[in-house]
Amino acid sequence: MTSSEPLPTLLIIPTGIGCDLGGYAGDAIPTARLLANASECLITHPNVMNGGSLYWPNPHIHYVEGYSLNLFAAGEVFLKPVRQQKVGLLLDAGLDSDLKKRHLQVADGCIASLGLNIGPVISTETSLKINLKKGFSGSSWGNIEEPDVLLRGAEKLKIAGATAIAVITRFPDDSEDLETKLYRQGHGVDLIAGTEAVISHFLVKNLLIPCAHAPAFEPLPIDYDLDPRTSGEEIGYTFLQSVLVGLSRAPDLICKADLNSNENSVLQSKTLLSNRNLGAVVVPQGALGGEAVLSCIEKFIPLIIVANQGVLNVSSSKMRLDCIGSDKAKNILYASNYLEAAGIITALRHGINIKSLRRPIYGIEELNE
């Protein structure tokens, strides 16, 4: 790989753990844009790119759902860039007529104004009944009471020709909940994010096509103390816009087993992204226990750990990363912010020794027999 070539980089900011940057409504999009320009190939997930009514399409950013990222990092799935996905809409039967119409109007607007390929549209047989919960760590999660109904609807969309799926489910209205108020003021965890991840993970695991979720609520009352990081969720009736834009260019998911059985696999593999292409993975300090991160550590992929406070405390010290052997240790890099992370990615991409950029700088030592 020459220094002018892209350095495929994986950016992970886990969902529902209240990160200072990336724990709100698309507030990590500027970071994704920065790292995409540094690397010229950024692979990241909906939590980073979904900003409610706000979005930023970028040809250097690959929009990949979280469960898919785990499979990709483990080498079980390859990513195939596409020109356009046909995004099917799966609507929760629990939506009332006005909320349903609002979401259909968003889809119409994205076709008319953005040129997206959206459809078919299917409603589930019955209401999915979403429950929101919070773990002991403070992170959000939840469950679906009718997962079989969700899966049947998604399967119908796939059979009908959808190559990606946007799911819209009716979430409990909780505008008076203290946690919601704290979140809107920038002091809490996004209570819906964990359940959103459960929904998309479930569908990708069963269908292996790009999926993302948009929650449906009644509009919240105005909050005069609103944190700017949550404002993307306040300027429209739905959160669907950014989901449709992301899914419209999400890469196809190619199973490793299917590739190995394909006669043209050698030719096809040259057009796919695999974990072997990864040059770096960027993740918050305290959120190092995820499957994708562990896979990257195992494969000696440079890990850039960024100071980005959340409610989890699975840190480099807890993981004992500072105690591992020298070969792996040199691939553990630390950044105080994402600006610094972008500099590290640039150095890696252009073959600049990271040690030469830090002070103090130590003299080279002779290896004694």
XYZ file of N, CA and C in Angstrom, residues 157-347:
573
model
N -40.449 -7.729 2.953
C -39.788 -6.645 2.219
C -38.635 -7.176 1.374
N -37.845 -8.064 1.949
C -36.708 -8.614 1.209
C -37.187 -9.411 -0.001
N -38.217 -10.215 0.195
C -38.767 -10.999 -0.916
C -39.325 -10.082 -2.002
N -39.887 -8.944 -1.584
C -40.484 -7.996 -2.527
C -39.447 -7.138 -3.245
N -38.172 -7.302 -2.924
C -37.126 -6.612 -3.675
C -36.327 -5.579 -2.921
N -36.634 -5.342 -1.645
C -35.841 -4.384 -0.873
C -34.441 -4.946 -0.649
N -33.423 -4.118 -0.856
C -32.041 -4.529 -0.608
C -31.502 -3.936 0.694
N -32.281 -3.075 1.318
C -31.982 -2.521 2.642
C -33.323 -2.205 3.296
N -33.334 -2.132 4.632
C -34.601 -1.945 5.341
C -34.478 -0.858 6.393
N -35.418 0.092 6.327
C -35.576 1.096 7.375
C -36.798 0.710 8.204
N -36.603 0.559 9.509
C -37.678 0.140 10.406
C -38.151 1.346 11.211
N -39.466 1.558 11.228
C -40.046 2.638 12.026
C -40.962 2.012 13.058
N -40.645 2.142 14.331
C -41.453 1.531 15.380
C -41.975 2.605 16.336
N -43.133 2.332 16.889
C -43.756 3.250 17.850
C -43.098 3.053 19.203
N -42.457 4.110 19.707
C -41.811 4.073 21.012
C -42.703 4.750 22.050
N -42.565 4.364 23.306
C -43.367 5.010 24.353
C -43.071 6.506 24.434
N -44.107 7.306 24.579
C -43.917 8.743 24.783
C -43.487 8.973 26.229
N -42.367 9.667 26.403
C -41.832 9.856 27.758
C -41.307 11.269 27.937
N -42.010 12.247 27.364
C -41.530 13.627 27.408
C -41.432 14.159 28.835
N -42.203 13.574 29.761
C -42.161 14.030 31.150
C -41.163 13.242 31.988
N -40.544 12.241 31.404
C -39.594 11.412 32.130
C -38.330 12.210 32.446
N -37.810 12.063 33.663
C -36.622 12.803 34.083
C -35.426 12.475 33.197
N -35.274 11.203 32.811
C -34.144 10.811 31.978
C -34.187 11.512 30.625
N -35.386 11.638 30.062
C -35.530 12.336 28.779
C -35.155 13.800 28.914
N -35.597 14.432 30.001
C -35.262 15.840 30.220
C -33.752 16.020 30.377
N -33.112 15.126 31.123
C -31.662 15.215 31.301
C -30.940 15.038 29.978
N -31.395 14.082 29.179
C -30.778 13.846 27.870
C -30.897 15.079 26.983
N -32.075 15.665 26.929
C -32.286 16.836 26.067
C -31.437 18.024 26.523
N -31.067 18.031 27.782
C -30.231 19.111 28.307
C -28.740 18.743 28.332
N -28.422 17.572 27.747
C -27.019 17.189 27.602
C -26.393 16.544 28.808
N -27.208 15.952 29.698
C -26.661 15.373 30.933
C -27.028 13.907 31.110
N -27.568 13.264 30.102
C -28.033 11.903 30.290
C -27.736 11.014 29.108
N -28.229 9.788 29.202
C -28.073 8.771 28.161
C -29.328 8.760 27.293
N -29.139 8.523 25.994
C -30.262 8.383 25.072
C -30.991 7.071 25.398
N -32.172 7.190 25.992
C -32.889 6.003 26.472
C -33.392 5.088 25.369
N -33.547 5.613 24.161
C -34.086 4.772 23.085
C -32.988 4.059 22.299
N -31.742 4.495 22.447
C -30.677 4.020 21.572
C -30.414 2.526 21.721
N -30.406 2.023 22.950
C -30.126 0.610 23.157
C -31.151 -0.293 22.492
N -32.421 0.092 22.581
C -33.470 -0.710 21.944
C -33.373 -0.634 20.431
N -33.012 0.532 19.918
C -32.805 0.654 18.473
C -31.756 -0.340 17.989
N -30.678 -0.471 18.750
C -29.627 -1.408 18.382
C -30.141 -2.849 18.402
N -30.966 -3.185 19.395
C -31.538 -4.532 19.471
C -32.334 -4.839 18.206
N -33.124 -3.892 17.747
C -33.973 -4.086 16.566
C -33.125 -4.316 15.317
N -32.155 -3.426 15.075
C -31.353 -3.559 13.857
C -30.453 -4.796 13.907
N -29.872 -5.098 15.088
C -29.040 -6.298 15.221
C -29.851 -7.549 14.887
N -31.070 -7.595 15.396
C -31.936 -8.762 15.194
C -32.207 -8.995 13.710
N -32.508 -7.938 12.989
C -32.836 -8.088 11.569
C -31.609 -8.426 10.735
N -30.480 -7.796 11.015
C -29.270 -8.098 10.250
C -28.838 -9.538 10.499
N -28.934 -9.979 11.732
C -28.541 -11.360 12.054
C -29.350 -12.364 11.256
N -30.620 -12.069 11.019
C -31.501 -13.017 10.328
C -31.547 -12.830 8.811
N -31.312 -11.607 8.322
C -31.489 -11.334 6.896
C -30.194 -10.982 6.176
N -29.186 -10.544 6.905
C -27.891 -10.143 6.354
C -28.024 -9.129 5.212
N -28.849 -8.113 5.436
C -28.897 -6.960 4.546
C -28.851 -5.703 5.419
N -28.438 -4.558 4.865
C -28.351 -3.343 5.676
C -29.697 -2.970 6.293
N -29.685 -2.660 7.570
C -30.894 -2.254 8.294
C -30.543 -1.114 9.246
N -31.502 -0.236 9.460
C -31.357 0.813 10.475
C -32.750 1.175 10.967
N -32.801 1.836 12.109
C -34.068 2.063 12.790
C -34.326 3.543 13.020
N -35.603 3.922 12.923
C -36.040 5.279 13.271
C -37.217 5.169 14.238
N -37.105 5.737 15.434
C -38.212 5.676 16.390
C -39.295 6.685 16.032
N -40.530 6.364 16.388
C -41.654 7.272 16.146
C -42.218 7.743 17.477
N -42.313 9.055 17.624
C -42.858 9.695 18.825
C -43.835 10.789 18.407
N -44.660 11.165 19.346
C -45.348 12.436 19.203
C -44.326 13.548 19.431
N -44.460 14.693 18.744
C -43.491 15.783 18.936
C -43.378 16.185 20.402
N -42.147 16.422 20.843
C -41.909 16.824 22.223
C -42.178 18.321 22.408
N -42.584 18.733 23.612
C -42.761 20.173 23.867
C -41.419 20.900 23.791
N -41.446 22.175 23.464
C -40.211 22.947 23.340
C -39.491 23.016 24.678
N -38.151 22.954 24.608
C -37.305 23.018 25.798
C -36.340 24.186 25.599
N -36.415 25.185 26.441
C -35.583 26.375 26.280
C -34.160 26.169 26.791
N -33.902 25.037 27.440
C -32.553 24.713 27.902
C -31.939 23.581 27.080
N -32.385 23.429 25.860
C -31.972 22.314 25.006
C -30.465 22.358 24.728
N -29.807 21.196 24.860
C -28.408 21.090 24.485
C -28.297 21.051 22.959
N -27.370 21.795 22.350
C -27.244 21.788 20.886
C -27.042 20.397 20.296
N -26.462 19.478 21.066
C -26.202 18.133 20.548
C -27.482 17.343 20.303
N -28.601 17.760 20.899
C -29.863 17.051 20.688
C -30.771 17.764 19.699
N -30.316 18.880 19.150
C -31.203 19.707 18.327
C -31.613 19.054 17.022
N -30.815 18.128 16.527
C -31.178 17.444 15.289
C -32.480 16.680 15.391
N -32.873 16.331 16.610
C -34.121 15.590 16.826
C -35.316 16.515 17.028
N -35.067 17.814 17.064
C -36.125 18.763 17.420
C -36.692 19.512 16.218
N -36.099 19.334 15.038
C -36.445 20.202 13.912
C -37.305 19.515 12.866
N -37.898 18.401 13.206
C -38.783 17.712 12.280
C -39.750 16.827 13.042
N -40.674 16.238 12.306
C -41.662 15.350 12.927
C -41.160 13.919 13.079
N -40.100 13.558 12.328
C -39.579 12.189 12.382
C -38.053 12.227 12.442
N -37.479 11.047 12.724
C -36.023 10.869 12.693
C -35.601 10.063 11.464
N -36.498 9.905 10.504
C -36.301 8.968 9.403
C -35.343 9.476 8.331
N -35.237 10.786 8.168
C -34.477 11.325 7.039
C -33.047 10.808 6.997
N -32.345 10.934 8.114
C -30.941 10.534 8.129
C -30.785 9.030 7.931
N -31.743 8.246 8.394
C -31.702 6.797 8.217
C -31.795 6.446 6.732
N -32.724 7.084 6.015
C -32.892 6.795 4.592
C -31.665 7.206 3.784
N -31.097 8.349 4.114
C -29.889 8.794 3.409
C -28.739 7.815 3.658
N -28.562 7.389 4.910
C -27.489 6.447 5.219
C -27.663 5.118 4.520
N -28.865 4.568 4.581
C -29.121 3.265 3.974
C -29.040 3.300 2.451
N -29.296 4.452 1.859
C -29.346 4.541 0.392
C -28.015 4.179 -0.258
N -26.893 4.342 0.481
C -25.579 3.987 -0.059
C -24.832 3.001 0.848
N -25.558 2.354 1.755
C -24.911 1.372 2.638
C -24.360 0.213 1.808
N -23.160 -0.257 2.099
C -22.602 -1.370 1.319
C -23.364 -2.672 1.545
N -23.374 -3.510 0.509
C -23.933 -4.851 0.655
C -23.073 -5.667 1.608
N -23.707 -6.638 2.275
C -23.014 -7.530 3.200
C -22.825 -8.876 2.510
N -21.583 -9.247 2.277
C -21.270 -10.485 1.562
C -20.687 -11.481 2.549
N -21.387 -12.585 2.741
C -20.949 -13.603 3.693
C -19.690 -14.302 3.173
N -18.720 -14.495 4.051
C -17.469 -15.147 3.668
C -17.712 -16.532 3.075
N -18.632 -17.281 3.658
C -18.916 -18.635 3.170
C -19.460 -18.595 1.743
N -20.323 -17.619 1.458
C -20.874 -17.504 0.102
C -19.787 -17.114 -0.892
N -18.874 -16.267 -0.462
C -17.785 -15.844 -1.345
C -16.886 -17.015 -1.688
N -16.571 -17.850 -0.722
C -15.697 -18.995 -0.957
C -16.297 -20.009 -1.907
N -17.629 -20.060 -1.964
C -18.289 -21.024 -2.844
C -18.557 -20.461 -4.230
N -18.222 -19.194 -4.459
C -18.482 -18.534 -5.732
C -17.297 -18.735 -6.662
N -17.557 -19.138 -7.906
C -16.490 -19.381 -8.869
C -15.693 -18.123 -9.175
N -16.353 -16.958 -9.077
C -15.686 -15.689 -9.385
C -15.173 -14.996 -8.122
N -14.953 -15.773 -7.058
C -14.636 -15.166 -5.765
C -13.322 -14.388 -5.802
N -12.319 -14.875 -6.537
C -11.028 -14.179 -6.590
C -11.190 -12.815 -7.243
N -11.917 -12.786 -8.358
C -12.154 -11.513 -9.047
C -13.011 -10.592 -8.193
N -14.059 -11.147 -7.587
C -14.972 -10.341 -6.784
C -14.291 -9.785 -5.536
N -13.392 -10.573 -4.934
C -12.769 -10.162 -3.681
C -11.951 -8.884 -3.839
N -11.506 -8.586 -5.048
C -10.723 -7.376 -5.285
C -11.574 -6.118 -5.180
N -12.893 -6.271 -5.292
C -13.792 -5.116 -5.216
C -14.426 -4.971 -3.839
N -14.098 -5.867 -2.902
C -14.723 -5.879 -1.588
C -13.779 -5.323 -0.528
N -14.380 -4.790 0.533
C -13.618 -4.400 1.713
C -13.662 -5.555 2.716
N -12.519 -5.918 3.256
C -12.469 -6.950 4.294
C -11.713 -6.408 5.499
N -11.746 -7.157 6.577
C -11.029 -6.705 7.777
C -9.521 -6.664 7.536
N -9.041 -7.381 6.529
C -7.614 -7.340 6.198
C -7.203 -5.978 5.647
N -8.173 -5.210 5.144
C -7.876 -3.877 4.624
C -7.748 -2.833 5.726
N -8.245 -3.154 6.924
C -8.310 -2.138 7.970
C -6.919 -1.672 8.395
N -6.774 -0.337 8.451
C -5.517 0.242 8.898
C -5.575 0.785 10.305
N -6.812 0.988 10.826
C -6.959 1.520 12.188
C -8.404 1.367 12.635
N -8.582 1.337 13.952
C -9.921 1.377 14.547
C -9.895 2.442 15.642
N -10.919 3.295 15.663
C -10.989 4.415 16.601
C -12.169 4.176 17.536
N -11.930 4.192 18.849
C -12.972 3.840 19.814
C -12.777 4.645 21.099
N -13.877 4.970 21.804
C -13.724 5.725 23.057
C -13.050 4.915 24.165
N -12.231 5.595 24.950
C -11.717 4.994 26.183
C -12.927 4.666 27.073
N -12.948 3.473 27.652
C -14.079 3.052 28.472
C -15.064 2.173 27.741
N -14.921 2.060 26.413
C -15.865 1.247 25.620
C -15.099 0.241 24.773
N -14.147 -0.446 25.397
C -13.234 -1.313 24.657
C -13.638 -2.783 24.671
N -14.803 -3.101 25.214
C -15.175 -4.509 25.353
C -16.027 -5.066 24.243
N -16.310 -4.277 23.205
C -17.167 -4.734 22.121
C -16.494 -5.770 21.232
N -17.315 -6.547 20.523
C -16.790 -7.628 19.679
C -15.869 -7.114 18.590
N -16.247 -6.002 17.945
C -15.429 -5.482 16.849
C -14.056 -5.044 17.352
N -14.021 -4.375 18.506
C -12.744 -3.915 19.063
C -11.861 -5.108 19.427
N -12.435 -6.111 20.065
C -11.655 -7.282 20.452
C -11.098 -8.004 19.229
N -11.889 -8.079 18.165
C -11.408 -8.715 16.929
C -10.235 -7.955 16.347
N -10.301 -6.619 16.385
C -9.218 -5.800 15.840
C -7.941 -5.930 16.665
N -8.092 -5.973 17.997
C -6.923 -6.165 18.858
C -6.263 -7.508 18.555
N -7.077 -8.528 18.401
C -6.580 -9.876 18.127
C -5.810 -9.941 16.814
N -6.212 -9.096 15.847
C -5.595 -9.121 14.524
C -4.496 -8.066 14.366
N -4.050 -7.466 15.461
C -2.945 -6.499 15.453
C -3.282 -5.239 14.659
N -4.552 -4.906 14.487
C -4.941 -3.677 13.802
C -4.740 -2.513 14.766
N -4.056 -1.446 14.354
C -3.813 -0.319 15.264
C -5.103 0.195 15.899
N -5.090 0.294 17.220
C -6.250 0.731 17.992
C -5.985 2.130 18.520
N -6.797 3.097 18.103
C -6.670 4.480 18.566
C -7.745 4.714 19.616
N -7.329 4.862 20.863
C -8.239 5.017 21.991
C -8.372 6.507 22.300
N -9.612 7.013 22.216
C -9.852 8.451 22.348
C -10.551 8.746 23.670
N -10.111 9.794 24.357
C -10.797 10.246 25.565
C -12.168 10.794 25.177
N -13.223 10.056 25.523
C -14.603 10.425 25.160
C -15.517 9.786 26.192
N -15.791 10.509 27.258
C -16.437 9.967 28.448
C -17.838 9.454 28.171
N -18.124 8.236 28.641
C -19.463 7.659 28.635
C -19.706 6.982 29.968
N -20.802 6.203 30.065
C -21.129 5.579 31.353
C -20.388 4.258 31.564
N -19.814 3.690 30.504
C -19.080 2.438 30.661
C -17.649 2.708 31.128
N -17.045 1.706 31.739
C -15.672 1.836 32.219
C -14.860 0.600 31.855
N -15.043 0.148 30.617
C -14.217 -0.947 30.106
C -13.014 -0.292 29.433
N -12.049 0.103 30.244
C -10.938 0.941 29.804
C -9.723 0.108 29.425
N -8.713 0.794 28.901
C -7.477 0.108 28.533
C -6.797 -0.490 29.757
N -6.898 0.181 30.897
C -6.289 -0.369 32.113
C -7.065 -1.585 32.596
N -8.412 -1.525 32.534
C -9.218 -2.677 32.935
C -8.973 -3.872 31.993
N -8.743 -3.570 30.717
C -8.467 -4.621 29.731
C -7.000 -5.062 29.765
N -6.182 -4.353 30.569
C -4.750 -4.653 30.709
C -4.022 -4.570 29.360
N -4.431 -3.613 28.535
C -3.793 -3.452 27.238
C -2.367 -2.943 27.369
N -2.075 -2.241 28.469
C -0.724 -1.733 28.674
C 0.243 -2.832 29.103
N -0.291 -4.019 29.360
C 0.553 -5.111 29.851
C 0.809 -6.181 28.799
N 0.237 -5.997 27.605
C 0.397 -7.029 26.585
C 1.767 -6.931 25.944
N 2.118 -7.965 25.176
C 3.441 -8.038 24.557
C 3.749 -6.874 23.637
N 5.040 -6.689 23.376
C 5.489 -5.505 22.646
C 4.924 -5.418 21.241
N 4.747 -6.549 20.549
C 4.232 -6.516 19.183
C 2.840 -5.897 19.129
N 2.004 -6.288 20.083
C 0.655 -5.714 20.122
C 0.655 -4.330 20.761
N 1.517 -4.119 21.728
C 1.520 -2.853 22.461
C 1.796 -1.678 21.536
N 2.632 -1.866 20.536
C 2.958 -0.757 19.640
C 1.767 -0.382 18.758
N 0.751 -1.226 18.742
C -0.463 -0.924 17.983
C -1.549 -0.295 18.848
N -1.258 -0.014 20.115
C -2.200 0.665 21.006
C -1.788 2.133 21.086
N -2.638 3.009 20.559
C -2.315 4.437 20.479
C -3.395 5.234 21.218
N -3.008 6.359 21.784
C -3.939 7.148 22.593
C -4.078 8.557 22.009
N -5.303 9.075 22.043
C -5.583 10.430 21.568
C -6.460 11.132 22.595
N -6.167 12.380 22.874
C -6.962 13.135 23.845
C -8.265 13.639 23.246
N -8.375 13.626 21.923
C -9.601 14.039 21.239
C -9.557 13.517 19.807
N -10.627 13.747 19.054
C -10.700 13.216 17.696
C -9.860 14.029 16.706
N -9.549 15.267 17.039
C -8.599 16.024 16.224
C -7.240 15.326 16.229
N -6.816 14.907 17.416
C -5.547 14.189 17.529
C -5.629 12.829 16.846
N -6.784 12.167 16.962
C -6.969 10.876 16.288
C -6.815 11.027 14.781
N -7.337 12.125 14.222
C -7.204 12.370 12.784
C -5.731 12.520 12.406
N -4.949 13.169 13.277
C -3.516 13.302 13.022
C -2.814 11.952 13.034
N -3.204 11.084 13.961
C -2.608 9.740 14.028
C -2.939 8.954 12.768
N -4.202 9.037 12.318
C -4.596 8.343 11.092
C -3.786 8.849 9.901
N -3.597 10.166 9.820
C -2.801 10.737 8.737
C -1.371 10.218 8.778
N -0.794 10.141 9.980
C 0.569 9.626 10.120
C 0.643 8.160 9.694
